[in-house]
């Protein structure tokens, strides 16, 4: 094979893998505890099958794509954004399904670190005589599957942190008597609703509940079916029973994560209203240990958490290396006086440290500026 031919083949593989990654993203927020995988099957230069992991994690993307392709899968190439599974669960191994369908070649983006797979899927395909190519669009695939990867390797979900600030750097006014500060406009707020829908949980600190009384739901038309778990970090169980999240706990799941010294009476009252309570250890500062809290969510099957927890929680996530994606949405109108900083100087310095974060996006949502940072993996 000549160099130009090889390059063209590589470009084709990357193009199809990018398409598979785009299809896989459709499952973000609905496939937990399974990863949101995408699969494309190509035969004679034509896409004959497409699949994404379905709601609840089954069926897998490969199964969906094979069903669409039918007999056309024989002799084709399957592009899969995560190593096909090799173990028997609710259904048989996807690696076995691909080989039985007569797929000639499998292009896989990244190996699955799950110890039940971890290279066995690729080996199962090779043993069946299927050509296997790995590592295509590997960095993009790691990002796409980061929640699953971190849950397996670190015992925590991936975390997307969203913070809103004024151009002069404040998240809220300084006085408790000031009205709630509305920072961003409709376009940015709608974008946040979409981002919520792509995660398994929405997490805030109790200070956000006390200050803003949010509902923490997805409210865009067409996304009403999205019901991420609502999570409140509340060391001493100060969350008011009259708050909107507690008042709606019977309709939408609410988990409050508290510290060891939380009052038993408050716990009993909240549980009577349908609130789930988890107790975790406190950190050196006397507040909830965030890694322990995220561990609770991972053990519950969650892979992706959207944090809107405000300056205190946001700063701790960044400084603890727990904020994997960070979106800072800057409104157009300055506060014009002292207020509560959106981030402290230490956290901002970490975001500017190229060994810890890279700026992955710089764009506008309406009149509001959005800066996106990705943790260096």
Coordinates of N, CA, C and O in Angstrom, one line a residue, residues 169-318:
X169 N -16.1 39.6 37.8 CA -15.7 38.4 38.5 C -16.5 38.0 39.6 O -16.1 37.2 40.4
X170 N -17.8 38.5 39.7 CA -18.6 38.1 40.9 C -19.7 37.1 40.5 O -20.3 37.2 39.4
X171 N -20.0 36.2 41.5 CA -21.1 35.3 41.3 C -22.4 35.7 41.9 O -23.5 35.3 41.6
X172 N -22.3 36.6 42.9 CA -23.4 37.1 43.6 C -23.1 38.4 44.3 O -21.9 38.8 44.4
X173 N -24.1 39.2 44.6 CA -23.9 40.4 45.4 C -23.4 40.1 46.8 O -23.6 39.0 47.3
X174 N -22.8 41.1 47.4 CA -22.2 40.8 48.7 C -23.1 40.8 49.9 O -22.8 40.2 50.9
X175 N -24.3 41.4 49.8 CA -25.2 41.5 50.9 C -26.3 40.5 50.8 O -26.9 40.3 49.8
X176 N -26.6 39.9 52.0 CA -27.7 38.9 51.9 C -29.1 39.6 51.6 O -30.1 38.9 51.3
X177 N -29.1 40.9 51.7 CA -30.4 41.6 51.5 C -30.6 42.0 50.0 O -31.6 42.4 49.6
X178 N -29.5 41.8 49.2 CA -29.6 42.1 47.8 C -30.5 41.0 47.1 O -30.5 39.8 47.5
X179 N -31.2 41.4 46.1 CA -31.9 40.4 45.3 C -31.0 39.4 44.6 O -29.8 39.7 44.4
X180 N -31.5 38.3 44.2 CA -30.7 37.3 43.4 C -30.2 38.0 42.2 O -30.9 38.6 41.4
X181 N -28.9 37.7 41.9 CA -28.2 38.3 40.8 C -28.5 37.5 39.5 O -28.1 36.3 39.5
X182 N -29.1 38.0 38.5 CA -29.3 37.4 37.3 C -28.1 37.7 36.3 O -28.0 38.9 35.9
X183 N -27.3 36.8 36.1 CA -26.0 37.1 35.4 C -26.1 36.8 33.9 O -25.7 37.7 33.1
X184 N -26.6 35.7 33.5 CA -26.6 35.3 32.0 C -28.0 35.4 31.4 O -29.0 35.4 32.1
X185 N -28.0 35.5 30.1 CA -29.3 35.6 29.4 C -29.9 34.3 28.9 O -29.4 33.2 29.2
X186 N -30.9 34.4 28.0 CA -31.7 33.3 27.6 C -30.8 32.3 26.9 O -31.0 31.1 27.1
X187 N -30.0 32.7 25.9 CA -29.2 31.7 25.1 C -28.3 30.9 26.0 O -28.2 29.7 25.9
X188 N -27.6 31.5 27.0 CA -26.7 30.8 27.9 C -27.5 29.9 28.8 O -27.1 28.7 29.1
X189 N -28.6 30.4 29.3 CA -29.4 29.6 30.2 C -30.0 28.4 29.5 O -30.1 27.3 30.1
X190 N -30.4 28.5 28.2 CA -30.9 27.4 27.5 C -29.8 26.3 27.3 O -30.0 25.1 27.3
X191 N -28.6 26.9 27.0 CA -27.4 26.0 26.9 C -27.2 25.1 28.1 O -26.9 23.9 28.1
X192 N -27.4 25.8 29.3 CA -27.2 25.1 30.6 C -28.3 24.0 30.7 O -28.0 22.9 31.2
X193 N -29.5 24.2 30.2 CA -30.5 23.2 30.3 C -30.1 22.0 29.5 O -30.3 20.8 29.9
X194 N -29.6 22.2 28.3 CA -29.1 21.1 27.5 C -28.0 20.4 28.2 O -27.9 19.1 28.2
X195 N -27.1 21.1 28.8 CA -25.9 20.5 29.5 C -26.5 19.6 30.6 O -25.9 18.5 30.9
X196 N -27.4 20.1 31.3 CA -28.0 19.3 32.4 C -28.5 18.0 31.9 O -28.4 16.9 32.5
X197 N -29.2 18.0 30.8 CA -29.8 16.8 30.2 C -28.8 15.8 29.8 O -29.1 14.6 29.7
X198 N -27.5 16.2 29.6 CA -26.5 15.2 29.2 C -25.7 14.7 30.4 O -24.6 14.1 30.2
X199 N -26.2 14.8 31.6 CA -25.6 14.3 32.8 C -26.6 13.5 33.6 O -27.8 13.6 33.4
X200 N -26.0 12.6 34.5 CA -26.8 11.7 35.3 C -27.3 12.4 36.6 O -28.3 12.0 37.2
X201 N -26.7 13.5 37.0 CA -27.0 14.2 38.2 C -26.7 15.7 38.1 O -25.8 16.0 37.4
X202 N -27.5 16.5 38.8 CA -27.2 17.9 38.9 C -26.9 18.1 40.4 O -27.7 17.8 41.3
X203 N -25.7 18.7 40.7 CA -25.2 18.8 42.1 C -25.0 20.2 42.5 O -24.3 21.0 41.7
X204 N -25.5 20.6 43.6 CA -25.2 22.0 44.2 C -24.9 21.8 45.7 O -25.1 20.8 46.3
X205 N -24.3 22.9 46.2 CA -24.2 23.0 47.7 C -25.4 23.6 48.3 O -26.2 24.2 47.6
X206 N -25.6 23.4 49.6 CA -26.8 23.8 50.3 C -26.8 25.4 50.2 O -27.9 26.0 50.3
X207 N -25.7 26.0 50.1 CA -25.7 27.5 50.0 C -26.5 28.0 48.8 O -27.2 29.0 48.8
X208 N -26.4 27.2 47.7 CA -27.1 27.6 46.5 C -28.6 27.4 46.7 O -29.4 28.2 46.3
X209 N -29.0 26.4 47.5 CA -30.4 26.2 47.8 C -30.9 27.3 48.7 O -32.0 27.8 48.5
X210 N -30.1 27.7 49.7 CA -30.5 28.7 50.6 C -30.6 30.1 49.9 O -31.5 30.9 50.2
X211 N -29.7 30.3 49.0 CA -29.7 31.6 48.3 C -30.6 31.8 47.1 O -31.2 32.8 46.9
X212 N -30.8 30.7 46.3 CA -31.5 30.8 45.1 C -32.8 30.0 45.0 O -33.6 30.2 44.1
X213 N -32.9 29.0 45.9 CA -34.1 28.1 45.9 C -34.3 27.5 44.5 O -35.4 27.6 43.9
X214 N -33.3 26.9 43.9 CA -33.5 26.3 42.5 C -34.4 25.0 42.5 O -34.5 24.4 43.5
X215 N -34.9 24.7 41.3 CA -35.7 23.5 41.2 C -34.8 22.3 40.7 O -35.0 21.2 40.9
X216 N -33.7 22.7 40.0 CA -32.7 21.7 39.5 C -33.3 20.7 38.6 O -33.0 19.5 38.7
X217 N -34.1 21.1 37.6 CA -34.7 20.2 36.6 C -34.3 20.7 35.2 O -33.8 21.8 35.0
X218 N -34.6 19.9 34.2 CA -34.4 20.2 32.8 C -35.8 20.7 32.3 O -36.8 20.0 32.3
X219 N -35.8 21.9 31.8 CA -37.1 22.6 31.5 C -37.2 23.0 30.1 O -38.2 23.7 29.7
X220 N -36.4 22.6 29.2 CA -36.5 22.9 27.8 C -37.6 22.0 27.1 O -37.6 20.8 27.4
X221 N -38.4 22.6 26.2 CA -39.4 21.7 25.5 C -38.6 20.6 24.7 O -37.6 20.8 24.1
X222 N -39.2 19.4 24.9 CA -38.5 18.2 24.2 C -37.6 17.5 25.1 O -37.2 16.4 24.8
X223 N -37.2 18.1 26.2 CA -36.3 17.4 27.2 C -37.0 17.1 28.5 O -36.3 16.8 29.5
X224 N -38.3 17.2 28.5 CA -39.0 17.0 29.8 C -38.8 15.6 30.3 O -38.9 15.3 31.5
X225 N -38.4 14.6 29.4 CA -38.2 13.2 29.9 C -36.9 13.1 30.6 O -36.7 12.1 31.3
X226 N -36.0 14.1 30.6 CA -34.7 14.0 31.2 C -34.9 14.3 32.7 O -35.3 15.4 33.1
X227 N -34.5 13.3 33.5 CA -34.7 13.5 35.0 C -33.4 13.2 35.7 O -33.3 12.2 36.4
X228 N -32.4 14.0 35.6 CA -31.1 13.8 36.3 C -31.4 13.8 37.8 O -32.3 14.5 38.3
X229 N -30.7 12.9 38.5 CA -30.8 12.9 40.0 C -30.4 14.3 40.5 O -29.4 14.8 40.1
X230 N -31.2 14.9 41.4 CA -30.8 16.1 42.1 C -30.0 15.8 43.3 O -30.5 15.1 44.2
X231 N -28.8 16.5 43.5 CA -27.9 16.2 44.6 C -27.6 17.5 45.3 O -27.2 18.4 44.7
X232 N -27.8 17.5 46.6 CA -27.4 18.7 47.4 C -26.4 18.2 48.4 O -26.6 17.3 49.2
X233 N -25.3 19.0 48.5 CA -24.2 18.7 49.5 C -24.6 19.6 50.7 O -24.6 20.8 50.6
X234 N -24.8 19.0 51.8 CA -25.3 19.7 53.0 C -24.8 19.1 54.3 O -25.4 18.2 54.9
X235 N -23.6 19.5 54.7 CA -22.9 18.9 55.8 C -23.8 18.8 57.1 O -23.9 17.7 57.7
X236 N -24.6 19.8 57.4 CA -25.3 19.9 58.7 C -26.8 19.8 58.4 O -27.6 20.0 59.4
X237 N -27.3 19.4 57.3 CA -28.7 19.2 56.9 C -29.5 20.5 57.2 O -30.5 20.5 58.0
X238 N -29.0 21.6 56.6 CA -29.6 22.9 56.8 C -30.7 23.1 55.7 O -31.4 24.2 55.7
X239 N -30.9 22.2 54.8 CA -31.8 22.5 53.7 C -33.2 22.6 54.2 O -33.7 21.8 55.0
X240 N -33.9 23.7 53.8 CA -35.3 23.9 54.3 C -36.2 22.9 53.8 O -36.2 22.6 52.6
X241 N -37.1 22.5 54.6 CA -38.2 21.6 54.1 C -39.1 22.3 53.1 O -39.8 21.6 52.4
X242 N -39.2 23.6 53.2 CA -40.0 24.4 52.3 C -39.4 24.7 50.9 O -40.0 25.2 50.1
X243 N -38.1 24.3 50.8 CA -37.4 24.6 49.5 C -38.1 23.8 48.4 O -38.7 22.8 48.6
X244 N -37.9 24.3 47.2 CA -38.6 23.7 46.1 C -38.0 22.3 45.8 O -38.8 21.4 45.4
X245 N -36.7 22.0 46.0 CA -36.2 20.7 45.7 C -36.8 19.7 46.7 O -37.1 18.5 46.3
X246 N -37.0 20.1 48.0 CA -37.6 19.1 49.0 C -39.1 19.0 48.7 O -39.6 17.9 48.7
X247 N -39.8 20.1 48.4 CA -41.2 20.0 48.1 C -41.6 19.1 46.9 O -42.7 18.6 46.9
X248 N -40.6 19.0 46.0 CA -40.9 18.1 44.8 C -40.2 16.8 44.9 O -40.1 16.1 43.9
X249 N -39.7 16.4 46.1 CA -38.9 15.2 46.2 C -39.7 13.9 45.8 O -39.2 12.9 45.4
X250 N -41.0 14.0 46.0 CA -41.9 12.9 45.7 C -42.1 12.7 44.2 O -42.5 11.7 43.7
X251 N -41.8 13.8 43.4 CA -41.9 13.7 42.0 C -40.6 13.5 41.2 O -40.5 12.8 40.2
X252 N -39.6 14.1 41.7 CA -38.2 14.0 41.1 C -37.2 13.6 42.2 O -37.2 14.2 43.3
X253 N -36.4 12.6 41.9 CA -35.5 12.1 43.0 C -34.6 13.2 43.5 O -34.0 14.0 42.8
X254 N -34.4 13.2 44.8 CA -33.5 14.2 45.5 C -32.6 13.4 46.5 O -33.1 12.7 47.3
X255 N -31.3 13.6 46.3 CA -30.4 13.0 47.3 C -29.6 14.1 48.0 O -29.1 15.0 47.3
X256 N -29.6 14.0 49.3 CA -28.9 15.0 50.1 C -27.7 14.2 50.7 O -27.9 13.2 51.4
X257 N -26.5 14.7 50.5 CA -25.3 14.1 51.1 C -24.9 14.9 52.3 O -24.6 16.1 52.1
X258 N -24.8 14.3 53.4 CA -24.6 15.1 54.7 C -23.3 14.5 55.4 O -22.8 13.5 55.0
X259 N -22.9 15.3 56.4 CA -21.8 14.9 57.2 C -22.2 14.0 58.4 O -23.4 13.9 58.7
X260 N -21.2 13.4 59.1 CA -21.5 12.5 60.2 C -22.2 13.1 61.4 O -23.0 12.4 62.1
X261 N -22.1 14.5 61.5 CA -22.7 15.1 62.7 C -24.0 15.8 62.3 O -24.5 16.6 63.1
X262 N -24.6 15.5 61.2 CA -25.9 16.0 60.8 C -26.9 15.6 61.8 O -27.0 14.4 62.3
X263 N -27.8 16.5 62.2 CA -28.8 16.2 63.2 C -29.8 15.0 62.8 O -30.3 15.0 61.7
X264 N -30.0 14.1 63.7 CA -30.8 12.9 63.3 C -32.3 13.4 63.1 O -33.0 12.8 62.3
X265 N -32.7 14.4 63.8 CA -34.1 14.9 63.7 C -34.3 15.5 62.3 O -35.3 15.2 61.7
X266 N -33.3 16.2 61.8 CA -33.4 16.8 60.4 C -33.5 15.6 59.4 O -34.2 15.7 58.4
X267 N -32.6 14.6 59.6 CA -32.6 13.5 58.7 C -34.0 12.8 58.7 O -34.5 12.5 57.6
X268 N -34.5 12.6 59.8 CA -35.8 11.9 59.9 C -36.9 12.7 59.2 O -37.7 12.2 58.5
X269 N -36.9 14.0 59.4 CA -37.9 14.9 58.8 C -37.8 14.9 57.2 O -38.8 14.8 56.5
X270 N -36.6 15.0 56.7 CA -36.4 15.0 55.3 C -36.7 13.6 54.7 O -37.4 13.6 53.6
X271 N -36.4 12.5 55.3 CA -36.7 11.2 54.8 C -38.2 11.0 54.7 O -38.7 10.4 53.8
X272 N -38.9 11.6 55.7 CA -40.4 11.5 55.7 C -41.0 12.2 54.5 O -42.1 11.9 54.1
X273 N -40.3 13.2 53.9 CA -40.7 13.9 52.8 C -40.2 13.3 51.4 O -40.4 13.9 50.4
X274 N -39.6 12.1 51.5 CA -39.2 11.5 50.3 C -37.8 11.7 49.9 O -37.4 11.4 48.8
X275 N -37.0 12.4 50.7 CA -35.6 12.7 50.4 C -34.7 11.6 50.8 O -34.8 11.0 51.9
X276 N -33.8 11.2 49.9 CA -32.8 10.2 50.3 C -31.6 10.9 50.9 O -31.2 11.9 50.4
X277 N -31.0 10.3 51.9 CA -29.9 10.8 52.7 C -28.8 9.8 52.6 O -28.9 8.7 52.9
X278 N -27.6 10.4 52.3 CA -26.3 9.6 52.5 C -25.4 10.3 53.4 O -25.2 11.6 53.2
X279 N -24.7 9.6 54.3 CA -23.8 10.2 55.2 C -22.4 9.9 54.7 O -22.1 8.7 54.5
X280 N -21.5 10.9 54.6 CA -20.1 10.6 54.3 C -19.2 11.4 55.3 O -19.7 12.2 56.0
X281 N -17.9 11.0 55.3 CA -17.0 11.6 56.2 C -16.8 13.1 55.8 O -16.9 13.5 54.6
X282 N -16.3 13.9 56.8 CA -16.0 15.3 56.5 C -14.5 15.4 56.2 O -13.7 14.6 56.6
X283 N -14.2 16.5 55.5 CA -12.8 16.7 55.2 C -12.1 17.5 56.3 O -12.8 17.8 57.4
X284 N -10.9 17.9 56.2 CA -10.2 18.7 57.2 C -10.8 20.0 57.6 O -10.7 20.5 58.7
X285 N -11.6 20.6 56.6 CA -12.3 21.9 56.9 C -13.6 21.7 57.6 O -14.3 22.7 57.8
X286 N -14.0 20.5 57.9 CA -15.2 20.2 58.6 C -16.4 20.1 57.7 O -17.5 19.8 58.1
X287 N -16.2 20.3 56.4 CA -17.3 20.1 55.4 C -17.2 18.8 54.7 O -16.2 18.1 54.8
X288 N -18.2 18.4 53.9 CA -18.2 17.1 53.2 C -17.0 17.0 52.4 O -16.6 17.9 51.6
X289 N -16.4 15.8 52.5 CA -15.3 15.4 51.6 C -15.9 15.2 50.2 O -16.6 14.2 50.0
X290 N -15.5 16.0 49.2 CA -16.1 15.9 47.9 C -15.8 14.6 47.2 O -16.6 14.0 46.5
X291 N -14.6 14.1 47.4 CA -14.3 12.8 46.7 C -15.1 11.7 47.3 O -15.6 10.8 46.6
X292 N -15.4 11.7 48.6 CA -16.2 10.7 49.2 C -17.7 10.9 48.7 O -18.3 9.9 48.5
X293 N -18.1 12.1 48.5 CA -19.5 12.3 48.0 C -19.6 11.8 46.6 O -20.6 11.2 46.2
X294 N -18.6 12.1 45.8 CA -18.6 11.6 44.4 C -18.5 10.0 44.4 O -19.1 9.4 43.5
X295 N -17.9 9.5 45.4 CA -17.8 8.0 45.5 C -19.2 7.4 45.7 O -19.5 6.3 45.1
X296 N -20.0 8.1 46.5 CA -21.4 7.6 46.7 C -22.1 7.6 45.4 O -22.8 6.6 45.1
X297 N -22.0 8.6 44.6 CA -22.7 8.7 43.3 C -22.2 7.6 42.4 O -23.0 7.0 41.6
X298 N -20.9 7.4 42.3 CA -20.3 6.3 41.5 C -20.8 5.0 41.8 O -21.2 4.2 41.0
X299 N -20.9 4.7 43.1 CA -21.4 3.4 43.6 C -22.9 3.2 43.3 O -23.4 2.1 43.2
X300 N -23.6 4.4 43.1 CA -25.0 4.3 42.7 C -25.2 4.2 41.2 O -26.3 4.2 40.7
X301 N -24.1 4.1 40.5 CA -24.2 3.8 39.0 C -24.1 5.1 38.2 O -24.2 5.0 37.0
X302 N -23.8 6.2 38.8 CA -23.7 7.5 38.0 C -22.3 7.7 37.4 O -21.3 7.3 38.1
X303 N -22.3 8.2 36.2 CA -21.0 8.4 35.5 C -20.7 9.8 35.2 O -19.6 10.2 35.0
X304 N -21.8 10.7 35.2 CA -21.6 12.1 34.8 C -22.4 13.0 35.7 O -23.6 12.8 35.9
X305 N -21.7 14.0 36.3 CA -22.3 14.9 37.3 C -22.1 16.3 36.8 O -21.0 16.7 36.4
X306 N -23.2 17.1 36.8 CA -23.2 18.5 36.4 C -23.3 19.3 37.7 O -24.3 19.3 38.4
X307 N -22.2 20.0 38.0 CA -22.1 20.8 39.3 C -22.4 22.2 39.0 O -21.7 22.9 38.2
X308 N -23.4 22.7 39.7 CA -23.8 24.2 39.7 C -23.7 24.7 41.1 O -24.5 25.5 41.5
X309 N -22.7 24.2 41.8 CA -22.6 24.4 43.3 C -22.2 25.7 43.8 O -22.1 25.9 45.0
X310 N -21.8 26.6 42.9 CA -21.4 27.9 43.3 C -19.9 28.0 43.7 O -19.2 27.1 43.5
X311 N -19.5 29.2 44.1 CA -18.0 29.4 44.3 C -17.3 28.5 45.3 O -16.2 28.0 45.0
X312 N -17.9 28.2 46.4 CA -17.3 27.3 47.4 C -17.0 25.9 46.8 O -15.9 25.4 46.9
X313 N -18.1 25.3 46.3 CA -18.0 23.9 45.8 C -17.1 23.9 44.5 O -16.3 23.1 44.4
X314 N -17.3 24.9 43.7 CA -16.5 25.0 42.5 C -15.0 25.1 42.7 O -14.2 24.4 42.1
X315 N -14.7 26.0 43.7 CA -13.3 26.1 44.0 C -12.7 24.8 44.5 O -11.5 24.4 44.2
X316 N -13.4 24.1 45.4 CA -12.9 22.8 45.9 C -12.8 21.8 44.8 O -11.8 21.0 44.8
X317 N -13.7 21.8 43.9 CA -13.6 20.8 42.8 C -12.4 21.0 41.9 O -11.6 20.1 41.6
X318 N -12.1 22.3 41.6 CA -10.9 22.6 40.8 C -9.7 22.3 41.6 O -8.7 21.7 41.0

